[in-house]
């Protein structure tokens, strides 16, 4: 299959390039490389993916699951990256459920920054009753309301929840899936 000129599959985690080959900033890559602040640090890594607490306003316990290499299209994932993705999303969702006790866990793909396709990342978000009530919304409307409110959890709270998520992910590694 021919490569798209916009598939941005640069494997260098600290330098992303746009479709012209010119260097551009990528927050997802900067967080992974440690060149941007990441409260709580990386929660979990596999050979192809990293799990980090969301730096946006989607609430305490919301994490992102993103490829270690810069990828802007799901279609550009390798077979190995794809093979890890489903089981990892299930384990991360299980950990988020165990740590935050939500009504539901949303899993969705985000990949636009400033209306331009960016580094893909799956958002794994606990949907808690208090968030639904506060914003009078659910699903994508809840996420939009949380972005408008722009309230981010305190760094100390993020650090604590990240430690709890690490523990939950470590214990889920020893349980069979399904």
XYZ file of N, CA and C in Angstrom:
534
model
N 0.843 -1.169 0.000
C 0.000 0.000 0.000
C 0.888 1.231 0.000
N 0.665 2.207 -0.890
C 1.512 3.389 -0.924
C 1.300 4.256 0.314
N 2.377 4.876 0.750
C 2.299 5.766 1.897
C 1.668 7.081 1.508
N 0.824 7.589 2.398
C 0.254 8.917 2.217
C 1.339 9.933 2.518
N 1.287 11.074 1.878
C 2.273 12.109 2.176
C 2.011 12.743 3.530
N 0.869 12.430 4.144
C 0.570 13.011 5.450
C 0.552 11.969 6.552
N 1.140 10.792 6.328
C 1.011 9.780 7.365
C 1.973 9.971 8.527
N 2.957 10.857 8.409
C 3.787 11.282 9.541
C 4.205 10.136 10.443
N 4.849 9.134 9.929
C 5.243 7.987 10.737
C 6.689 8.081 11.191
N 7.120 9.266 11.517
C 8.454 9.497 12.032
C 8.652 8.654 13.295
N 9.739 7.920 13.375
C 9.986 7.082 14.547
C 10.779 7.811 15.622
N 11.251 9.009 15.364
C 11.979 9.775 16.363
C 10.967 10.423 17.300
N 10.932 9.988 18.558
C 9.895 10.422 19.493
C 10.001 11.887 19.891
N 11.137 12.541 19.650
C 11.205 13.925 20.100
C 11.165 14.935 18.963
N 11.062 14.501 17.744
C 10.965 15.420 16.622
C 9.913 14.911 15.663
N 8.893 15.695 15.475
C 7.842 15.331 14.526
C 8.023 16.173 13.278
N 7.619 15.619 12.172
C 7.698 16.381 10.934
C 6.331 16.443 10.293
N 6.052 17.551 9.629
C 4.795 17.659 8.905
C 4.981 17.060 7.519
N 3.960 17.139 6.683
C 4.006 16.474 5.387
C 5.068 17.051 4.457
N 5.586 18.240 4.768
C 6.627 18.823 3.937
C 8.012 18.404 4.388
N 8.092 17.733 5.537
C 9.388 17.333 6.079
C 9.972 18.371 7.016
N 9.299 19.512 7.149
C 9.785 20.545 8.063
C 9.461 20.141 9.488
N 10.339 20.448 10.411
C 10.095 20.123 11.809
C 8.895 20.889 12.349
N 8.113 20.260 13.189
C 7.005 20.929 13.849
C 6.855 20.343 15.242
N 6.220 21.064 16.109
C 6.059 20.620 17.478
C 4.903 19.642 17.590
N 5.063 18.633 18.406
C 4.010 17.666 18.678
C 3.980 17.467 20.182
N 2.902 17.926 20.834
C 2.801 17.796 22.276
C 2.883 16.337 22.706
N 2.230 15.443 21.971
C 2.253 14.019 22.327
C 3.685 13.485 22.351
N 4.466 13.819 21.347
C 5.865 13.385 21.300
C 6.682 14.056 22.400
N 6.434 15.349 22.631
C 7.172 16.077 23.664
C 6.904 15.492 25.050
N 5.653 15.112 25.325
C 5.329 14.505 26.619
C 6.067 13.188 26.795
N 6.060 12.358 25.755
C 6.729 11.061 25.822
C 8.244 11.218 25.957
N 8.801 12.189 25.257
C 10.251 12.418 25.291
C 10.714 13.111 26.573
N 9.762 13.644 27.336
C 10.133 14.345 28.567
C 10.516 15.789 28.355
N 10.230 16.337 27.178
C 10.553 17.734 26.919
C 9.388 18.666 27.234
N 8.249 18.112 27.625
C 7.103 18.880 28.117
C 6.702 18.256 29.444
N 6.214 19.072 30.392
C 5.849 18.529 31.704
C 4.706 17.527 31.614
N 4.862 16.393 32.289
C 3.847 15.340 32.306
C 3.581 14.949 33.756
N 2.587 15.589 34.382
C 2.268 15.219 35.769
C 1.991 13.718 35.889
N 2.605 13.094 36.881
C 2.425 11.663 37.107
C 3.344 10.785 36.290
N 3.991 11.345 35.270
C 4.898 10.578 34.428
C 4.189 9.514 33.611
N 4.962 8.754 32.852
C 4.388 7.647 32.075
C 3.848 6.609 33.059
N 2.634 6.134 32.799
C 1.989 5.154 33.672
C 2.384 3.743 33.277
N 2.475 3.505 31.973
C 2.743 2.144 31.477
C 3.309 2.250 30.067
N 4.200 1.349 29.729
C 4.753 1.257 28.368
C 4.731 -0.180 27.905
N 4.483 -0.335 26.623
C 4.657 -1.623 25.962
C 5.726 -1.389 24.905
N 6.073 -2.384 24.121
C 7.050 -2.116 23.065
C 6.604 -1.046 22.061
N 5.284 -0.812 21.933
C 4.802 0.112 20.896
C 3.918 1.239 21.403
N 3.474 1.206 22.655
C 2.493 2.161 23.174
C 2.927 2.693 24.525
N 2.412 3.879 24.861
C 2.623 4.461 26.180
C 1.269 4.944 26.707
N 1.105 4.834 28.019
C -0.099 5.306 28.699
C 0.320 6.453 29.615
N -0.363 7.588 29.478
C -0.062 8.780 30.270
C -1.371 9.400 30.747
N -1.309 10.119 31.862
C -2.503 10.849 32.302
C -2.733 12.002 31.334
N -3.971 12.244 31.023
C -4.344 13.338 30.122
C -3.914 14.680 30.718
N -3.292 15.521 29.918
C -2.899 16.853 30.381
C -4.002 17.874 30.126
N -5.073 17.466 29.480
C -6.205 18.350 29.210
C -7.227 18.318 30.335
N -8.364 18.998 30.135
C -9.373 19.162 31.186
C -10.445 18.073 31.218
N -10.078 16.818 30.959
C -11.072 15.745 30.908
C -11.215 14.984 32.223
N -10.655 15.517 33.281
C -10.894 14.964 34.600
C -9.811 14.032 35.114
N -9.814 13.886 36.419
C -8.852 13.036 37.102
C -9.091 11.575 36.729
N -8.023 10.884 36.355
C -8.118 9.484 35.971
C -8.272 9.273 34.477
N -8.407 10.349 33.717
C -8.473 10.218 32.262
C -7.060 10.042 31.728
N -6.851 9.001 30.943
C -5.526 8.716 30.401
C -5.576 8.689 28.883
N -4.404 8.789 28.290
C -4.275 8.629 26.847
C -3.380 7.426 26.580
N -3.721 6.697 25.550
C -2.944 5.554 25.076
C -2.496 5.939 23.674
N -1.192 6.061 23.485
C -0.698 6.553 22.191
C 0.511 5.751 21.739
N 0.693 5.666 20.416
C 1.878 4.956 19.925
C 3.150 5.718 20.305
N 4.209 4.969 20.564
C 5.485 5.598 20.890
C 6.046 6.373 19.699
N 5.795 5.875 18.509
C 6.270 6.609 17.336
C 5.166 7.558 16.878
N 5.536 8.584 16.161
C 4.591 9.594 15.694
C 3.761 9.027 14.545
N 2.472 8.802 14.800
C 1.544 8.244 13.814
C 0.301 9.128 13.805
N -0.179 9.521 12.646
C -1.372 10.371 12.585
C -2.598 9.677 11.994
N -2.464 8.443 11.564
C -3.600 7.709 11.007
C -3.593 6.282 11.560
N -4.732 5.806 12.003
C -4.830 4.425 12.468
C -4.390 3.475 11.359
N -4.704 3.814 10.131
C -4.326 2.974 8.993
C -2.811 2.834 8.851
N -2.048 3.722 9.463
C -0.581 3.669 9.369
C 0.060 2.845 10.493
N -0.759 2.289 11.401
C -0.198 1.439 12.446
C 0.384 0.175 11.842
N 1.461 -0.310 12.431
C 2.045 -1.571 11.984
C 1.207 -2.728 12.525
N 1.454 -3.908 12.028
C 0.750 -5.096 12.522
C 1.037 -5.307 14.005
N 2.278 -5.100 14.430
C 2.624 -5.272 15.845
C 1.932 -4.233 16.721
N 1.897 -2.980 16.276
C 1.193 -1.937 17.029
C -0.295 -2.274 17.148
N -0.880 -2.720 16.046
C -2.298 -3.082 16.034
C -2.585 -4.253 16.955
N -1.707 -5.243 16.966
C -1.907 -6.426 17.806
C -1.900 -6.074 19.294
N -1.116 -5.101 19.684
C -1.061 -4.693 21.087
C -2.247 -3.819 21.495
N -2.832 -3.119 20.554
C -3.799 -2.072 20.882
C -5.052 -2.565 21.602
N -5.761 -3.542 21.069
C -7.006 -3.999 21.686
C -6.818 -4.486 23.110
N -5.898 -5.423 23.344
C -5.672 -5.878 24.720
C -5.231 -4.748 25.660
N -4.432 -3.818 25.151
C -3.985 -2.712 25.993
C -5.154 -1.802 26.366
N -6.000 -1.467 25.403
C -7.161 -0.622 25.715
C -8.069 -1.302 26.743
N -8.225 -2.616 26.635
C -9.044 -3.344 27.607
C -8.416 -3.268 28.996
N -7.117 -3.500 29.094
C -6.428 -3.457 30.394
C -6.470 -2.067 31.004
N -6.255 -1.045 30.174
C -6.275 0.330 30.677
C -7.690 0.693 31.135
N -8.697 0.297 30.371
C -10.088 0.558 30.772
C -10.408 -0.134 32.095
N -9.912 -1.356 32.261
C -10.109 -2.096 33.500
C -9.439 -1.363 34.672
N -8.234 -0.873 34.456
C -7.517 -0.146 35.511
C -8.239 1.157 35.861
N -8.690 1.895 34.846
C -9.418 3.143 35.095
C -10.699 2.845 35.890
N -11.377 1.764 35.544
C -12.585 1.373 36.275
C -12.257 1.045 37.727
N -11.208 0.275 37.948
C -10.832 -0.128 39.305
C -10.443 1.074 40.168
N -9.770 2.038 39.577
C -9.249 3.175 40.342
C -10.294 4.274 40.537
N -11.162 4.503 39.560
C -12.067 5.664 39.630
C -13.522 5.302 39.887
N -13.912 4.035 39.744
C -15.275 3.573 39.965
C -16.320 4.418 39.231
N -16.194 4.568 37.915
C -17.129 5.398 37.153
C -18.396 4.627 36.771
N -19.376 5.359 36.264
C -20.567 4.716 35.701
C -20.232 4.013 34.390
N -19.298 4.585 33.646
C -18.891 4.082 32.337
C -17.478 4.578 32.066
N -16.776 3.902 31.199
C -15.469 4.378 30.740
C -15.584 4.622 29.241
N -15.341 5.861 28.839
C -15.356 6.208 27.418
C -13.984 5.925 26.825
N -13.952 5.373 25.625
C -12.711 5.182 24.887
C -12.945 5.776 23.501
N -12.153 6.783 23.159
C -12.333 7.418 21.852
C -10.971 7.850 21.307
N -10.947 8.086 20.025
C -9.714 8.503 19.356
C -9.737 10.003 19.125
N -8.660 10.659 19.497
C -8.451 12.072 19.186
C -7.211 12.153 18.304
N -7.246 12.996 17.306
C -6.045 13.134 16.486
C -6.028 14.415 15.675
N -6.617 15.469 16.212
C -6.529 16.771 15.557
C -5.968 17.787 16.541
N -5.122 18.638 16.030
C -4.594 19.763 16.803
C -4.680 20.974 15.892
N -5.514 21.939 16.261
C -5.676 23.109 15.401
C -6.243 22.738 14.044
N -7.153 21.771 13.997
C -7.818 21.313 12.769
C -6.863 20.623 11.794
N -5.714 20.177 12.281
C -4.737 19.460 11.467
C -4.540 18.078 12.100
N -4.582 17.002 11.316
C -4.346 15.680 11.912
C -3.034 15.653 12.692
N -3.088 15.081 13.876
C -1.914 15.016 14.745
C -1.689 13.603 15.243
N -0.748 13.475 16.124
C -0.361 12.203 16.735
C -1.616 11.557 17.332
N -1.955 10.363 16.866
C -3.169 9.718 17.376
C -3.003 9.365 18.849
N -4.104 9.467 19.578
C -4.127 9.013 20.958
C -5.557 8.667 21.327
N -5.678 7.521 21.967
C -6.970 7.060 22.437
C -7.171 7.606 23.844
N -8.276 8.305 24.046
C -8.619 8.849 25.356
C -9.446 7.799 26.089
N -9.020 7.452 27.293
C -9.739 6.499 28.143
C -10.193 7.309 29.354
N -11.494 7.627 29.375
C -12.027 8.600 30.328
C -13.103 8.005 31.229
N -12.921 8.114 32.552
C -13.997 7.687 33.445
C -15.146 8.695 33.362
N -16.348 8.200 33.110
C -17.543 9.055 33.101
C -18.206 8.875 34.461
N -17.981 9.845 35.333
C -18.503 9.787 36.699
C -19.827 10.534 36.798
N -20.684 10.062 37.678
C -22.006 10.674 37.865
C -21.890 12.170 38.147
N -20.913 12.551 38.960
C -20.778 13.977 39.298
C -20.407 14.826 38.078
N -19.617 14.286 37.153
C -19.277 15.023 35.931
C -20.505 15.151 35.026
N -21.259 14.058 34.897
C -22.470 14.083 34.077
C -23.448 15.133 34.613
N -23.618 15.159 35.938
C -24.552 16.100 36.554
C -24.045 17.535 36.453
N -22.763 17.746 36.758
C -22.205 19.104 36.730
C -22.310 19.744 35.354
N -22.049 18.957 34.324
C -22.034 19.507 32.960
C -23.343 19.272 32.220
N -24.265 18.546 32.844
C -25.555 18.206 32.230
C -25.344 17.671 30.811
N -24.423 16.728 30.703
C -24.069 16.191 29.381
C -23.463 14.808 29.565
N -23.410 14.070 28.462
C -22.763 12.761 28.450
C -22.169 12.547 27.066
N -21.298 11.534 26.947
C -20.661 11.216 25.669
C -19.820 12.379 25.158
N -19.804 12.572 23.843
C -19.009 13.659 23.271
C -19.401 15.039 23.814
N -20.672 15.222 24.136
C -21.108 16.512 24.685
C -20.464 16.762 26.054
N -20.273 15.703 26.851
C -19.595 15.856 28.135
C -18.155 16.307 27.909
N -17.475 15.680 26.967
C -16.090 16.064 26.693
C -16.016 17.518 26.219
N -16.926 17.913 25.344
C -16.935 19.309 24.872
C -17.179 20.269 26.039
N -18.113 19.935 26.928
C -18.394 20.786 28.088
C -17.177 20.876 29.004
N -16.478 19.766 29.187
C -15.289 19.774 30.039
C -14.171 20.615 29.410
N -14.049 20.573 28.089
C -13.062 21.434 27.430
C -13.435 22.900 27.605
N -14.724 23.231 27.468
C -15.149 24.624 27.649
C -14.874 25.093 29.080
N -15.145 24.243 30.070
C -14.917 24.607 31.477
C -13.420 24.753 31.779
N -12.589 23.984 31.086
C -11.125 24.061 31.181
C -10.604 23.964 32.622
N -11.154 23.013 33.387
C -10.665 22.759 34.751
C -9.787 21.509 34.717
N -8.558 21.680 35.147
C -7.596 20.574 35.137
C -7.329 20.120 36.565
N -7.159 18.822 36.754
C -6.881 18.336 38.110
C -5.529 18.833 38.619
N -5.424 18.951 39.934
C -4.172 19.374 40.559
C -3.095 18.324 40.319
N -1.867 18.793 40.150
C -0.746 17.892 39.868
C -0.580 16.825 40.943
N -0.766 17.194 42.211
C -0.622 16.217 43.302
C -1.672 15.115 43.176
N -2.896 15.472 42.793
C -3.952 14.471 42.608
C -3.623 13.548 41.432
N -3.096 14.128 40.364
C -2.717 13.333 39.190
C -1.627 12.341 39.569
N -0.638 12.786 40.333
C 0.449 11.904 40.747
C -0.085 10.711 41.540
N -1.008 10.963 42.457
C -1.584 9.883 43.268
C -2.366 8.917 42.393
N -3.226 9.430 41.509
C -4.033 8.539 40.670
C -3.148 7.753 39.700
N -2.057 8.349 39.231
C -1.135 7.620 38.341
C -0.498 6.440 39.072
N -0.125 6.624 40.330
C 0.438 5.515 41.110
C -0.598 4.405 41.264
N -1.839 4.769 41.523
C -2.902 3.776 41.660
C -3.150 3.061 40.332
N -3.106 3.789 39.232
C -3.289 3.171 37.910
C -2.138 2.215 37.597
N -0.910 2.590 37.945
C 0.235 1.692 37.738
C -0.001 0.379 38.481
N -0.439 0.483 39.735
C -0.700 -0.717 40.523
C -1.799 -1.567 39.901
N -2.865 -0.930 39.435
C -3.968 -1.667 38.808
C -3.509 -2.329 37.514
N -2.696 -1.642 36.727
C -2.187 -2.231 35.485
C -1.230 -3.377 35.780
N -0.403 -3.223 36.799
C 0.508 -4.305 37.168
C -0.273 -5.549 37.587
N -1.339 -5.376 38.377
C -2.113 -6.541 38.819
C -2.919 -7.147 37.679
N -3.365 -6.317 36.708
C -4.138 -6.866 35.582
C -3.260 -7.644 34.618
N -1.948 -7.417 34.666
C -1.038 -8.154 33.774
C -1.011 -9.633 34.116
N -1.434 -9.972 35.326
C -1.386 -11.356 35.791
C -2.729 -12.071 35.678
N -3.738 -11.354 35.154
C -5.058 -11.963 34.982
C -5.293 -12.230 33.507
N -5.950 -13.338 33.181
C -6.284 -13.580 31.776
C -7.348 -12.597 31.304
N -7.289 -12.204 30.031
C -8.293 -11.315 29.463
C -9.594 -12.083 29.256
N -10.715 -11.362 29.424
C -12.026 -11.937 29.126
C -12.543 -12.670 30.275
